[in-house]
Amino acid sequence: MFVRRIAVVGSGYVGLTTGACLASLGHQVVCADLDEGKVAQLSRGEVSILEPGLPELVAEGLAAGRLRFVVGAAAAVGQGLDAAEVVFLCVPTPMGAGGAADLAAVRSVVAEVRELLAPGCVVVNKSTVPVGTAARTAVLLDRADVAVVSNPEFLREGSAVADFLTPDRIVVGSDAQDAAERVAALYSRLGAPTVLTDAASAEMVKYAANCFLAMKLSYVNAVAELCERLGADVLAVTEGIGYDRRIGQEFLSPGPGWGGSCLPKDTHALLQVAVAADFDFALLRASLDTNTRQQVRMVDKIRAAVGGSLAGARIGLLGLAFKAGTADLRDSPALAVAALLAAEGADLIGYDPAVPTAVPGMTDDLTIADDPIKIASGAAALVVLTEWPEFRTLDWGHLAELVQNRIVIDTRNLLDPDVLRRVGFEVRGVGRQ
Ligand SMILES: NC(=O)c1ccc[n+]([C@@H]2O[C@H](COP(=O)([O-])OP(=O)(O)OC[C@H]3O[C@@H](n4cnc5c(N)ncnc54)[C@H](O)[C@@H]3O)[C@@H](O)[C@H]2O)c1
């Protein structure tokens, strides 16, 4: 294996995982971030995001001298004998005006490093970007001696290290095939199936994958609604269809709508890409509409459970993160439901094992408890919004003594209704009778 000097720009979920994992594979990695506090913390081996195995990998990389953290892309790119041969861009590409991806961070890093890159260097875009970004990056770089490669990332928050080190596949695309092969070689030790393609196709793979997952979830949420109307049980239905290998068991659980740092912005971005290409992606639009409807439907269920009006009703929320295993609140469906409840005057108190402090943007509307028991006092209803496994084994008998009404709206179908029934709770799930 060739050991490469690698720069990783952006040290968030994707950049930090990429940097630490590539260092663990033997490469010399320098990770950059704009956030000086984060760089100082990481240099001391302190990892603030919840990712199993990541603190250990960071500590190992620092101790071995294979991993360093610096402020700013220019410092990571280095020069002379310390010049990076490969530069990964792992900066945010949030939803911008009208739903399109905002590429300001990508452009800003390119402008910062373009004159500093060593001849023969490869710039790799790992951020999720619209088709055509690699080509536009090459124009912005204006360096005939620097190739641009698209290498989308598929890791999931909460299992980022495992996903990076045992990926289902690696996708590398470039119009300069030798540069694509150099990037693919960085991962050779992983032994994963590798798709080598052109840049536009690699960029499209990422959007097509995320939007497919979003559609799958919207589909199952729509099926769940129909199950409720027809007297079927969505758990049996999804088990029955999931055994079909063409469908698969994953991403088949109904919930309060999908969210997180990727699916919402990526579906909106692909929709905008389609509009620009004069294509009406009706299927994707319907998936987004179904998702909004699902959040509203959860609020309808909660309102019905408390007798028709949420004004002044104390509602205890179990879970705030967009899924279990992460503290990430970006576009969390739990918060979307909470915001709708607050708009109707509900008195909200929430608990999440990974979210100990106030939720930005909801400090006035949502009190955060440090113990799940505390959300029960006087609650007109309890609502499970994130599928943390520990909610199954709460002391439901104790909670039953504290609530005003013994009713749980389980938007994740997480709890065992029989267990709760024994202590007097009624459980209303999604897609079930
Ligand atoms: N989070 C995921 O699960 C995931 C999975 C696959 C792909 N992605 C994609 O990867 C990209 C990064 O996502 P993320 O979740 O890691 O974001 P993040 O917000 O966790 O991290 C981005 C980091 O980049 C830093 N940054 C911003 N501008 C910078 C600059 N000019 N120079 C140096 N650092 C800069 C920020 O301070 C931040 O620490 C996005 O395009 C996202 O869509 C994310």
CSV table of C-alpha atoms and ligand atoms in Angstrom, one decimal:
chain,number,residue,atom,x,y,z
A,1,MET,CA,0.0,0.0,0.0
A,2,PHE,CA,1.2,3.5,-0.8
A,3,VAL,CA,1.2,5.8,2.2
A,4,ARG,CA,-0.1,9.2,1.2
A,5,ARG,CA,0.1,12.6,2.8
A,6,ILE,CA,-3.6,13.6,3.0
A,7,ALA,CA,-5.3,16.8,3.9
A,8,VAL,CA,-9.0,16.7,5.1
A,9,VAL,CA,-10.8,20.0,5.1
A,10,GLY,CA,-13.7,20.1,7.6
A,11,SER,CA,-13.5,18.0,10.8
A,12,GLY,CA,-17.2,17.2,11.4
A,13,TYR,CA,-18.9,13.9,11.2
A,14,VAL,CA,-17.5,13.1,7.8
A,15,GLY,CA,-14.1,14.8,7.9
A,16,LEU,CA,-13.1,13.6,11.3
A,17,THR,CA,-14.2,10.1,10.6
A,18,THR,CA,-12.4,10.2,7.2
A,19,GLY,CA,-9.2,11.6,8.7
A,20,ALA,CA,-9.1,9.2,11.7
A,21,CYS,CA,-9.9,6.2,9.6
A,22,LEU,CA,-7.4,7.0,6.8
A,23,ALA,CA,-4.7,7.6,9.5
A,24,SER,CA,-5.6,4.1,11.0
A,25,LEU,CA,-5.0,2.7,7.5
A,26,GLY,CA,-1.5,4.1,7.7
A,27,HIS,CA,-1.7,7.4,5.8
A,28,GLN,CA,-0.3,10.7,7.1
A,29,VAL,CA,-3.4,12.9,7.7
A,30,VAL,CA,-3.8,16.6,8.6
A,31,CYS,CA,-7.4,17.6,9.3
A,32,ALA,CA,-8.4,21.2,9.2
A,33,ASP,CA,-11.4,23.1,10.6
A,34,LEU,CA,-12.3,26.8,10.8
A,35,ASP,CA,-13.4,26.3,14.4
A,36,GLU,CA,-10.3,27.0,16.5
A,37,GLY,CA,-11.9,25.6,19.6
A,38,LYS,CA,-12.7,22.3,17.9
A,39,VAL,CA,-9.2,22.1,16.5
A,40,ALA,CA,-7.7,22.6,20.0
A,41,GLN,CA,-10.1,20.0,21.5
A,42,LEU,CA,-9.3,17.4,18.8
A,43,SER,CA,-5.5,18.1,19.1
A,44,ARG,CA,-6.0,17.0,22.8
A,45,GLY,CA,-7.8,13.9,21.6
A,46,GLU,CA,-11.2,15.2,22.7
A,47,VAL,CA,-14.1,14.2,20.4
A,48,SER,CA,-17.3,16.0,21.0
A,49,ILE,CA,-19.6,14.0,18.7
A,50,LEU,CA,-21.1,10.7,19.7
A,51,GLU,CA,-19.4,8.1,17.4
A,52,PRO,CA,-18.4,4.7,18.8
A,53,GLY,CA,-14.7,4.0,18.2
A,54,LEU,CA,-13.9,7.5,17.0
A,55,PRO,CA,-12.2,8.8,20.2
A,56,GLU,CA,-10.0,5.7,20.2
A,57,LEU,CA,-9.0,6.1,16.5
A,58,VAL,CA,-8.2,9.8,17.1
A,59,ALA,CA,-6.1,9.0,20.1
A,60,GLU,CA,-4.3,6.3,18.2
A,61,GLY,CA,-3.6,8.5,15.2
A,62,LEU,CA,-2.3,11.4,17.4
A,63,ALA,CA,-0.1,9.0,19.4
A,64,ALA,CA,1.3,7.5,16.2
A,65,GLY,CA,2.0,10.9,14.7
A,66,ARG,CA,-0.2,10.0,11.7
A,67,LEU,CA,-3.0,12.5,12.5
A,68,ARG,CA,-2.8,16.2,13.2
A,69,PHE,CA,-5.4,19.0,13.5
A,70,VAL,CA,-4.9,22.5,12.2
A,71,VAL,CA,-6.9,25.7,11.7
A,72,GLY,CA,-7.7,26.4,8.1
A,73,ALA,CA,-7.4,24.6,4.8
A,74,ALA,CA,-4.2,26.3,3.8
A,75,ALA,CA,-2.4,24.9,6.9
A,76,ALA,CA,-3.7,21.4,6.1
A,77,VAL,CA,-2.6,21.5,2.5
A,78,GLY,CA,1.0,22.2,3.6
A,79,GLN,CA,4.0,22.8,1.3
A,80,GLY,CA,7.4,21.4,0.2
A,81,LEU,CA,8.1,18.0,1.7
A,82,ASP,CA,4.9,18.3,3.8
A,83,ALA,CA,2.6,19.1,0.8
A,84,ALA,CA,-0.6,17.1,0.6
A,85,GLU,CA,-0.9,14.7,-2.3
A,86,VAL,CA,-4.7,14.3,-1.8
A,87,VAL,CA,-7.0,16.9,-0.4
A,88,PHE,CA,-10.5,15.8,0.8
A,89,LEU,CA,-13.2,18.4,1.0
A,90,CYS,CA,-15.6,17.5,3.8
A,91,VAL,CA,-17.3,20.8,4.4
A,92,PRO,CA,-21.0,21.4,4.9
A,93,THR,CA,-23.3,21.7,1.9
A,94,PRO,CA,-26.5,22.8,3.6
A,95,MET,CA,-29.9,23.6,2.0
A,96,GLY,CA,-29.7,27.0,0.4
A,97,ALA,CA,-32.2,29.3,-1.1
A,98,GLY,CA,-35.1,27.5,-2.8
A,99,GLY,CA,-33.8,24.1,-1.7
A,100,ALA,CA,-30.6,23.9,-3.8
A,101,ALA,CA,-27.4,22.9,-2.1
A,102,ASP,CA,-25.4,25.8,-0.8
A,103,LEU,CA,-21.8,25.3,-2.1
A,104,ALA,CA,-20.3,28.4,-0.5
A,105,ALA,CA,-18.0,26.4,1.8
A,106,VAL,CA,-16.7,24.3,-1.1
A,107,ARG,CA,-16.0,27.4,-3.1
A,108,SER,CA,-14.4,29.1,-0.2
A,109,VAL,CA,-12.0,26.2,0.4
A,110,VAL,CA,-11.1,26.0,-3.3
A,111,ALA,CA,-10.3,29.7,-3.4
A,112,GLU,CA,-8.2,29.3,-0.2
A,113,VAL,CA,-6.1,26.5,-1.5
A,114,ARG,CA,-5.9,26.8,-5.3
A,115,GLU,CA,-2.6,28.5,-5.5
A,116,LEU,CA,-1.1,26.4,-2.7
A,117,LEU,CA,-1.7,22.9,-4.1
A,118,ALA,CA,1.4,20.9,-5.1
A,119,PRO,CA,1.6,19.9,-8.8
A,120,GLY,CA,0.0,16.5,-9.3
A,121,CYS,CA,-2.3,16.9,-6.3
A,122,VAL,CA,-5.8,15.4,-6.3
A,123,VAL,CA,-8.8,17.4,-4.9
A,124,VAL,CA,-11.5,15.0,-3.7
A,125,ASN,CA,-15.0,16.1,-3.0
A,126,LYS,CA,-16.5,14.0,-0.2
A,127,SER,CA,-19.2,16.6,0.6
A,128,THR,CA,-22.5,15.8,-1.0
A,129,VAL,CA,-22.8,18.1,-4.0
A,130,PRO,CA,-25.0,18.4,-7.1
A,131,VAL,CA,-24.0,16.8,-10.4
A,132,GLY,CA,-21.5,19.0,-12.2
A,133,THR,CA,-19.7,20.3,-9.0
A,134,ALA,CA,-16.5,18.4,-9.8
A,135,ALA,CA,-16.4,20.0,-13.3
A,136,ARG,CA,-17.1,23.4,-11.7
A,137,THR,CA,-14.5,22.9,-9.1
A,138,ALA,CA,-11.9,22.2,-11.8
A,139,VAL,CA,-12.9,25.5,-13.5
A,140,LEU,CA,-12.5,27.3,-10.1
A,141,LEU,CA,-9.2,25.7,-9.4
A,142,ASP,CA,-7.9,26.6,-12.9
A,143,ARG,CA,-5.0,24.2,-12.5
A,144,ALA,CA,-4.2,21.8,-15.3
A,145,ASP,CA,-1.8,20.0,-13.0
A,146,VAL,CA,-4.5,19.2,-10.3
A,147,ALA,CA,-7.2,16.6,-10.9
A,148,VAL,CA,-10.7,16.7,-9.3
A,149,VAL,CA,-12.3,13.5,-8.0
A,150,SER,CA,-15.8,12.8,-6.6
A,151,ASN,CA,-15.8,10.3,-3.7
A,152,PRO,CA,-19.2,10.5,-2.0
A,153,GLU,CA,-19.5,9.3,1.5
A,154,PHE,CA,-22.2,6.9,2.7
A,155,LEU,CA,-21.5,6.6,6.5
A,156,ARG,CA,-24.3,6.8,8.9
A,157,GLU,CA,-24.1,8.9,12.1
A,158,GLY,CA,-23.9,6.7,15.1
A,159,SER,CA,-21.9,4.0,13.2
A,160,ALA,CA,-19.6,6.3,11.2
A,161,VAL,CA,-16.3,4.4,11.9
A,162,ALA,CA,-17.7,1.0,11.2
A,163,ASP,CA,-19.4,2.2,8.1
A,164,PHE,CA,-16.2,3.9,6.9
A,165,LEU,CA,-14.0,0.8,7.6
A,166,THR,CA,-16.5,-1.8,6.3
A,167,PRO,CA,-18.4,0.0,3.6
A,168,ASP,CA,-21.0,-1.6,1.3
A,169,ARG,CA,-19.1,0.0,-1.5
A,170,ILE,CA,-16.7,2.8,-2.4
A,171,VAL,CA,-17.6,5.1,-5.3
A,172,VAL,CA,-14.9,7.1,-7.0
A,173,GLY,CA,-15.5,9.2,-10.1
A,174,SER,CA,-13.4,11.4,-12.2
A,175,ASP,CA,-12.8,12.5,-15.7
A,176,ALA,CA,-9.1,11.8,-15.0
A,177,GLN,CA,-9.1,8.0,-14.5
A,178,ASP,CA,-5.6,7.9,-13.1
A,179,ALA,CA,-6.6,10.3,-10.3
A,180,ALA,CA,-9.7,8.2,-9.6
A,181,GLU,CA,-7.5,5.1,-9.3
A,182,ARG,CA,-5.1,6.9,-6.9
A,183,VAL,CA,-8.1,7.8,-4.7
A,184,ALA,CA,-9.5,4.3,-4.9
A,185,ALA,CA,-6.1,2.9,-3.9
A,186,LEU,CA,-6.3,4.8,-0.5
A,187,TYR,CA,-9.1,2.4,0.5
A,188,SER,CA,-7.5,-0.8,-1.0
A,189,ARG,CA,-7.0,-2.4,2.4
A,190,LEU,CA,-10.8,-2.3,3.0
A,191,GLY,CA,-11.5,-4.8,0.2
A,192,ALA,CA,-14.8,-3.2,-0.6
A,193,PRO,CA,-16.6,-3.4,-4.0
A,194,THR,CA,-15.4,-0.2,-5.8
A,195,VAL,CA,-17.3,1.6,-8.5
A,196,LEU,CA,-14.9,3.6,-10.7
A,197,THR,CA,-16.8,6.0,-12.9
A,198,ASP,CA,-16.9,9.5,-14.2
A,199,ALA,CA,-17.4,12.5,-11.9
A,200,ALA,CA,-21.0,13.2,-12.8
A,201,SER,CA,-22.1,9.6,-12.2
A,202,ALA,CA,-20.4,9.4,-8.8
A,203,GLU,CA,-22.1,12.6,-7.7
A,204,MET,CA,-25.4,11.2,-8.9
A,205,VAL,CA,-24.9,8.0,-7.0
A,206,LYS,CA,-25.0,9.8,-3.7
A,207,TYR,CA,-28.2,11.8,-4.4
A,208,ALA,CA,-29.9,8.7,-6.0
A,209,ALA,CA,-29.0,6.6,-2.9
A,210,ASN,CA,-30.2,9.1,-0.3
A,211,CYS,CA,-33.4,10.0,-2.2
A,212,PHE,CA,-34.2,6.3,-2.6
A,213,LEU,CA,-33.9,5.8,1.1
A,214,ALA,CA,-36.1,8.9,1.7
A,215,MET,CA,-38.7,7.5,-0.7
A,216,LYS,CA,-38.6,4.1,0.9
A,217,LEU,CA,-39.4,5.7,4.3
A,218,SER,CA,-42.2,7.8,2.9
A,219,TYR,CA,-43.6,4.7,1.2
A,220,VAL,CA,-43.6,2.8,4.4
A,221,ASN,CA,-45.2,5.7,6.3
A,222,ALA,CA,-47.9,5.9,3.6
A,223,VAL,CA,-48.5,2.1,3.9
A,224,ALA,CA,-48.7,2.6,7.7
A,225,GLU,CA,-51.5,5.1,7.3
A,226,LEU,CA,-53.4,2.8,5.1
A,227,CYS,CA,-52.9,-0.1,7.5
A,228,GLU,CA,-54.5,2.1,10.2
A,229,ARG,CA,-57.5,2.7,8.0
A,230,LEU,CA,-57.8,-0.9,6.8
A,231,GLY,CA,-57.3,-2.8,10.1
A,232,ALA,CA,-53.9,-4.2,9.1
A,233,ASP,CA,-50.7,-4.2,11.2
A,234,VAL,CA,-47.7,-2.5,9.6
A,235,LEU,CA,-45.2,-4.5,11.6
A,236,ALA,CA,-46.5,-7.7,10.0
A,237,VAL,CA,-46.7,-6.1,6.6
A,238,THR,CA,-43.1,-4.8,6.7
A,239,GLU,CA,-41.9,-8.1,8.0
A,240,GLY,CA,-43.7,-9.8,5.2
A,241,ILE,CA,-42.3,-7.6,2.4
A,242,GLY,CA,-38.9,-7.2,4.0
A,243,TYR,CA,-38.0,-10.9,3.5
A,244,ASP,CA,-38.2,-10.2,-0.2
A,245,ARG,CA,-34.5,-9.6,-1.0
A,246,ARG,CA,-35.5,-7.1,-3.7
A,247,ILE,CA,-36.9,-5.0,-0.9
A,248,GLY,CA,-34.9,-5.8,2.2
A,249,GLN,CA,-35.7,-5.3,5.9
A,250,GLU,CA,-33.8,-2.0,6.4
A,251,PHE,CA,-35.5,1.4,6.2
A,252,LEU,CA,-38.9,-0.2,6.6
A,253,SER,CA,-39.9,1.1,10.0
A,254,PRO,CA,-42.6,3.8,10.0
A,255,GLY,CA,-41.9,6.8,12.2
A,256,PRO,CA,-42.6,10.5,12.8
A,257,GLY,CA,-41.2,11.3,9.4
A,258,TRP,CA,-37.6,11.1,8.2
A,259,GLY,CA,-35.0,13.8,8.9
A,260,GLY,CA,-31.4,14.3,9.9
A,261,SER,CA,-28.5,16.2,8.4
A,262,CYS,CA,-28.7,14.6,5.0
A,263,LEU,CA,-32.0,13.2,3.7
A,264,PRO,CA,-34.1,16.4,3.8
A,265,LYS,CA,-31.4,18.6,2.3
A,266,ASP,CA,-30.4,16.0,-0.3
A,267,THR,CA,-34.0,15.4,-1.5
A,268,HIS,CA,-34.6,19.1,-1.8
A,269,ALA,CA,-31.2,19.5,-3.7
A,270,LEU,CA,-32.0,16.7,-6.1
A,271,LEU,CA,-35.4,18.2,-6.7
A,272,GLN,CA,-33.7,21.5,-7.6
A,273,VAL,CA,-31.2,19.7,-9.8
A,274,ALA,CA,-34.2,18.0,-11.6
A,275,VAL,CA,-36.0,21.4,-12.1
A,276,ALA,CA,-32.8,22.9,-13.6
A,277,ALA,CA,-32.7,19.9,-16.0
A,278,ASP,CA,-36.3,20.5,-16.9
A,279,PHE,CA,-37.5,17.3,-15.3
A,280,ASP,CA,-40.5,17.0,-13.0
A,281,PHE,CA,-39.4,14.5,-10.4
A,282,ALA,CA,-43.0,13.9,-9.2
A,283,LEU,CA,-42.0,10.8,-7.2
A,284,LEU,CA,-39.5,12.7,-5.2
A,285,ARG,CA,-41.9,15.6,-4.6
A,286,ALA,CA,-44.5,13.2,-3.4
A,287,SER,CA,-42.0,11.7,-0.9
A,288,LEU,CA,-41.4,15.1,0.6
A,289,ASP,CA,-45.1,15.9,0.8
A,290,THR,CA,-45.7,12.5,2.4
A,291,ASN,CA,-43.0,13.3,5.0
A,292,THR,CA,-44.6,16.6,5.9
A,293,ARG,CA,-48.0,14.9,6.2
A,294,GLN,CA,-46.5,12.3,8.5
A,295,GLN,CA,-45.3,14.9,11.0
A,296,VAL,CA,-48.8,16.5,10.9
A,297,ARG,CA,-50.4,13.1,11.4
A,298,MET,CA,-48.3,12.5,14.5
A,299,VAL,CA,-49.6,15.8,15.9
A,300,ASP,CA,-53.2,14.8,15.0
A,301,LYS,CA,-52.7,11.5,17.0
A,302,ILE,CA,-51.3,13.4,20.0
A,303,ARG,CA,-54.1,16.0,19.9
A,304,ALA,CA,-56.7,13.2,19.7
A,305,ALA,CA,-55.1,11.5,22.7
A,306,VAL,CA,-55.4,14.5,24.9
A,307,GLY,CA,-59.1,15.1,24.1
A,308,GLY,CA,-59.0,17.4,21.1
A,309,SER,CA,-57.0,20.5,22.2
A,310,LEU,CA,-53.2,20.8,22.8
A,311,ALA,CA,-53.5,24.3,24.3
A,312,GLY,CA,-51.9,24.1,27.8
A,313,ALA,CA,-51.6,20.3,27.6
A,314,ARG,CA,-48.4,19.0,29.2
A,315,ILE,CA,-46.7,16.7,26.8
A,316,GLY,CA,-43.6,14.6,27.7
A,317,LEU,CA,-41.4,13.9,24.7
A,318,LEU,CA,-39.1,10.8,24.8
A,319,GLY,CA,-36.3,11.5,22.3
A,320,LEU,CA,-35.2,14.6,20.4
A,321,ALA,CA,-32.3,13.4,18.2
A,322,PHE,CA,-33.2,12.6,14.6
A,323,LYS,CA,-32.5,8.9,15.3
A,324,ALA,CA,-31.1,6.8,18.1
A,325,GLY,CA,-27.3,6.6,18.6
A,326,THR,CA,-26.6,10.2,17.8
A,327,ALA,CA,-26.9,13.6,19.4
A,328,ASP,CA,-27.5,15.3,16.0
A,329,LEU,CA,-30.6,17.5,16.0
A,330,ARG,CA,-30.3,18.8,12.5
A,331,ASP,CA,-33.7,18.5,10.8
A,332,SER,CA,-34.8,16.1,13.5
A,333,PRO,CA,-38.4,14.9,12.9
A,334,ALA,CA,-38.8,14.9,16.7
A,335,LEU,CA,-38.2,18.7,16.7
A,336,ALA,CA,-40.5,19.2,13.8
A,337,VAL,CA,-43.3,17.5,15.7
A,338,ALA,CA,-42.3,19.4,18.8
A,339,ALA,CA,-42.5,22.7,16.9
A,340,LEU,CA,-46.0,21.9,15.6
A,341,LEU,CA,-47.1,21.0,19.2
A,342,ALA,CA,-45.7,24.2,20.5
A,343,ALA,CA,-47.5,26.2,17.8
A,344,GLU,CA,-50.8,24.8,19.2
A,345,GLY,CA,-49.9,25.9,22.8
A,346,ALA,CA,-48.7,22.6,24.2
A,347,ASP,CA,-46.5,22.7,27.3
A,348,LEU,CA,-43.5,20.6,26.3
A,349,ILE,CA,-40.9,18.8,28.3
A,350,GLY,CA,-38.4,16.5,26.7
A,351,TYR,CA,-35.7,14.0,27.5
A,352,ASP,CA,-33.0,12.5,25.2
A,353,PRO,CA,-30.1,10.5,26.5
A,354,ALA,CA,-27.7,12.3,24.1
A,355,VAL,CA,-29.1,15.8,24.4
A,356,PRO,CA,-28.5,17.1,27.9
A,357,THR,CA,-28.9,20.9,27.2
A,358,ALA,CA,-31.4,23.3,25.7
A,359,VAL,CA,-32.3,22.8,22.0
A,360,PRO,CA,-31.2,25.8,20.0
A,361,GLY,CA,-34.2,27.6,18.5
A,362,MET,CA,-36.6,26.0,21.0
A,363,THR,CA,-35.4,27.3,24.3
A,364,ASP,CA,-38.7,29.0,25.1
A,365,ASP,CA,-40.9,26.2,23.9
A,366,LEU,CA,-39.2,23.1,25.2
A,367,THR,CA,-37.9,22.3,28.7
A,368,ILE,CA,-35.1,19.7,28.7
A,369,ALA,CA,-35.1,17.2,31.6
A,370,ASP,CA,-32.0,15.2,32.7
A,371,ASP,CA,-34.1,12.2,33.6
A,372,PRO,CA,-36.9,10.5,31.8
A,373,ILE,CA,-38.9,10.2,35.0
A,374,LYS,CA,-39.1,14.0,35.2
A,375,ILE,CA,-41.1,14.4,31.9
A,376,ALA,CA,-43.9,12.3,33.3
A,377,SER,CA,-45.2,14.6,36.1
A,378,GLY,CA,-48.7,15.7,35.2
A,379,ALA,CA,-48.3,14.8,31.6
A,380,ALA,CA,-51.5,14.6,29.5
A,381,ALA,CA,-49.6,12.2,27.2
A,382,LEU,CA,-46.1,10.8,26.6
A,383,VAL,CA,-44.7,10.7,23.1
A,384,VAL,CA,-41.9,8.5,21.9
A,385,LEU,CA,-40.1,10.3,19.1
A,386,THR,CA,-36.6,8.7,18.8
A,387,GLU,CA,-36.1,5.0,18.9
A,388,TRP,CA,-33.6,4.9,21.8
A,389,PRO,CA,-33.7,1.2,23.0
A,390,GLU,CA,-33.5,2.2,26.7
A,391,PHE,CA,-37.0,3.7,26.5
A,392,ARG,CA,-38.3,0.1,26.3
A,393,THR,CA,-37.0,-0.6,29.8
A,394,LEU,CA,-37.9,2.6,31.6
A,395,ASP,CA,-39.7,2.1,34.9
A,396,TRP,CA,-43.1,2.4,33.3
A,397,GLY,CA,-44.8,1.5,36.6
A,398,HIS,CA,-43.3,4.5,38.2
A,399,LEU,CA,-44.1,6.7,35.2
A,400,ALA,CA,-47.7,5.5,35.4
A,401,GLU,CA,-48.0,6.9,38.9
A,402,LEU,CA,-46.8,10.4,37.8
A,403,VAL,CA,-48.7,11.0,34.6
A,404,GLN,CA,-52.1,12.7,34.4
A,405,ASN,CA,-53.2,10.3,31.6
A,406,ARG,CA,-51.8,6.9,31.0
A,407,ILE,CA,-51.4,7.2,27.3
A,408,VAL,CA,-48.3,6.9,25.1
A,409,ILE,CA,-48.1,7.8,21.5
A,410,ASP,CA,-45.3,5.6,20.2
A,411,THR,CA,-44.3,7.2,16.8
A,412,ARG,CA,-41.5,4.6,16.5
A,413,ASN,CA,-43.5,1.4,17.4
A,414,LEU,CA,-40.6,0.9,19.9
A,415,LEU,CA,-42.4,-0.1,23.1
A,416,ASP,CA,-44.0,-3.5,23.9
A,417,PRO,CA,-47.7,-2.5,24.3
A,418,ASP,CA,-48.3,-5.6,26.5
A,419,VAL,CA,-45.6,-4.5,29.1
A,420,LEU,CA,-47.1,-1.0,29.3
A,421,ARG,CA,-50.7,-2.3,29.4
A,422,ARG,CA,-49.9,-4.2,32.5
A,423,VAL,CA,-49.1,-1.0,34.3
A,424,GLY,CA,-52.2,0.7,32.9
A,425,PHE,CA,-50.9,2.6,29.9
A,426,GLU,CA,-52.6,2.6,26.5
A,427,VAL,CA,-50.1,2.6,23.7
A,428,ARG,CA,-51.0,4.1,20.3
A,429,GLY,CA,-48.4,3.3,17.6
A,430,VAL,CA,-48.2,4.0,13.9
A,431,GLY,CA,-49.8,1.7,11.4
A,432,ARG,CA,-51.2,-0.5,14.1
A,433,GLN,CA,-54.6,-1.0,15.7
B,1,LIG,N1,-23.3,13.6,8.5
B,1,LIG,C1,-23.5,12.6,7.7
B,1,LIG,O1,-24.0,11.6,8.2
B,1,LIG,C2,-23.0,12.6,6.3
B,1,LIG,C3,-22.9,11.4,5.6
B,1,LIG,C4,-22.5,11.5,4.3
B,1,LIG,C5,-22.2,12.7,3.7
B,1,LIG,N2,-22.3,13.8,4.4
B,1,LIG,C6,-22.0,15.1,3.7
B,1,LIG,O2,-20.7,15.5,4.1
B,1,LIG,C7,-20.6,16.9,4.2
B,1,LIG,C8,-20.1,17.3,5.6
B,1,LIG,O3,-21.1,16.9,6.5
B,1,LIG,P1,-20.9,16.8,8.1
B,1,LIG,O4,-22.1,16.1,8.7
B,1,LIG,O5,-19.5,16.2,8.3
B,1,LIG,O6,-20.9,18.3,8.5
B,1,LIG,P2,-20.4,18.9,9.9
B,1,LIG,O7,-21.2,20.2,10.0
B,1,LIG,O8,-20.5,17.9,11.0
B,1,LIG,O9,-18.9,19.3,9.7
B,1,LIG,C9,-18.4,20.2,8.8
B,1,LIG,C10,-17.2,20.9,9.4
B,1,LIG,O10,-16.6,21.7,8.4
B,1,LIG,C11,-16.1,22.9,9.0
B,1,LIG,N3,-15.9,23.9,8.0
B,1,LIG,C12,-16.8,24.7,7.4
B,1,LIG,N4,-16.2,25.5,6.5
B,1,LIG,C13,-14.9,25.2,6.5
B,1,LIG,C14,-13.8,25.8,5.9
B,1,LIG,N5,-13.9,26.7,5.0
B,1,LIG,N6,-12.5,25.3,6.2
B,1,LIG,C15,-12.4,24.3,7.1
B,1,LIG,N7,-13.4,23.8,7.8
B,1,LIG,C16,-14.7,24.2,7.5
B,1,LIG,C17,-17.1,23.2,10.1
B,1,LIG,O11,-16.6,24.0,11.1
B,1,LIG,C18,-17.5,21.8,10.6
B,1,LIG,O12,-16.7,21.4,11.7
B,1,LIG,C19,-21.9,17.4,3.8
B,1,LIG,O13,-21.9,17.7,2.4
B,1,LIG,C20,-22.9,16.3,4.1
B,1,LIG,O14,-24.0,16.3,3.3
B,1,LIG,C21,-22.7,13.8,5.7
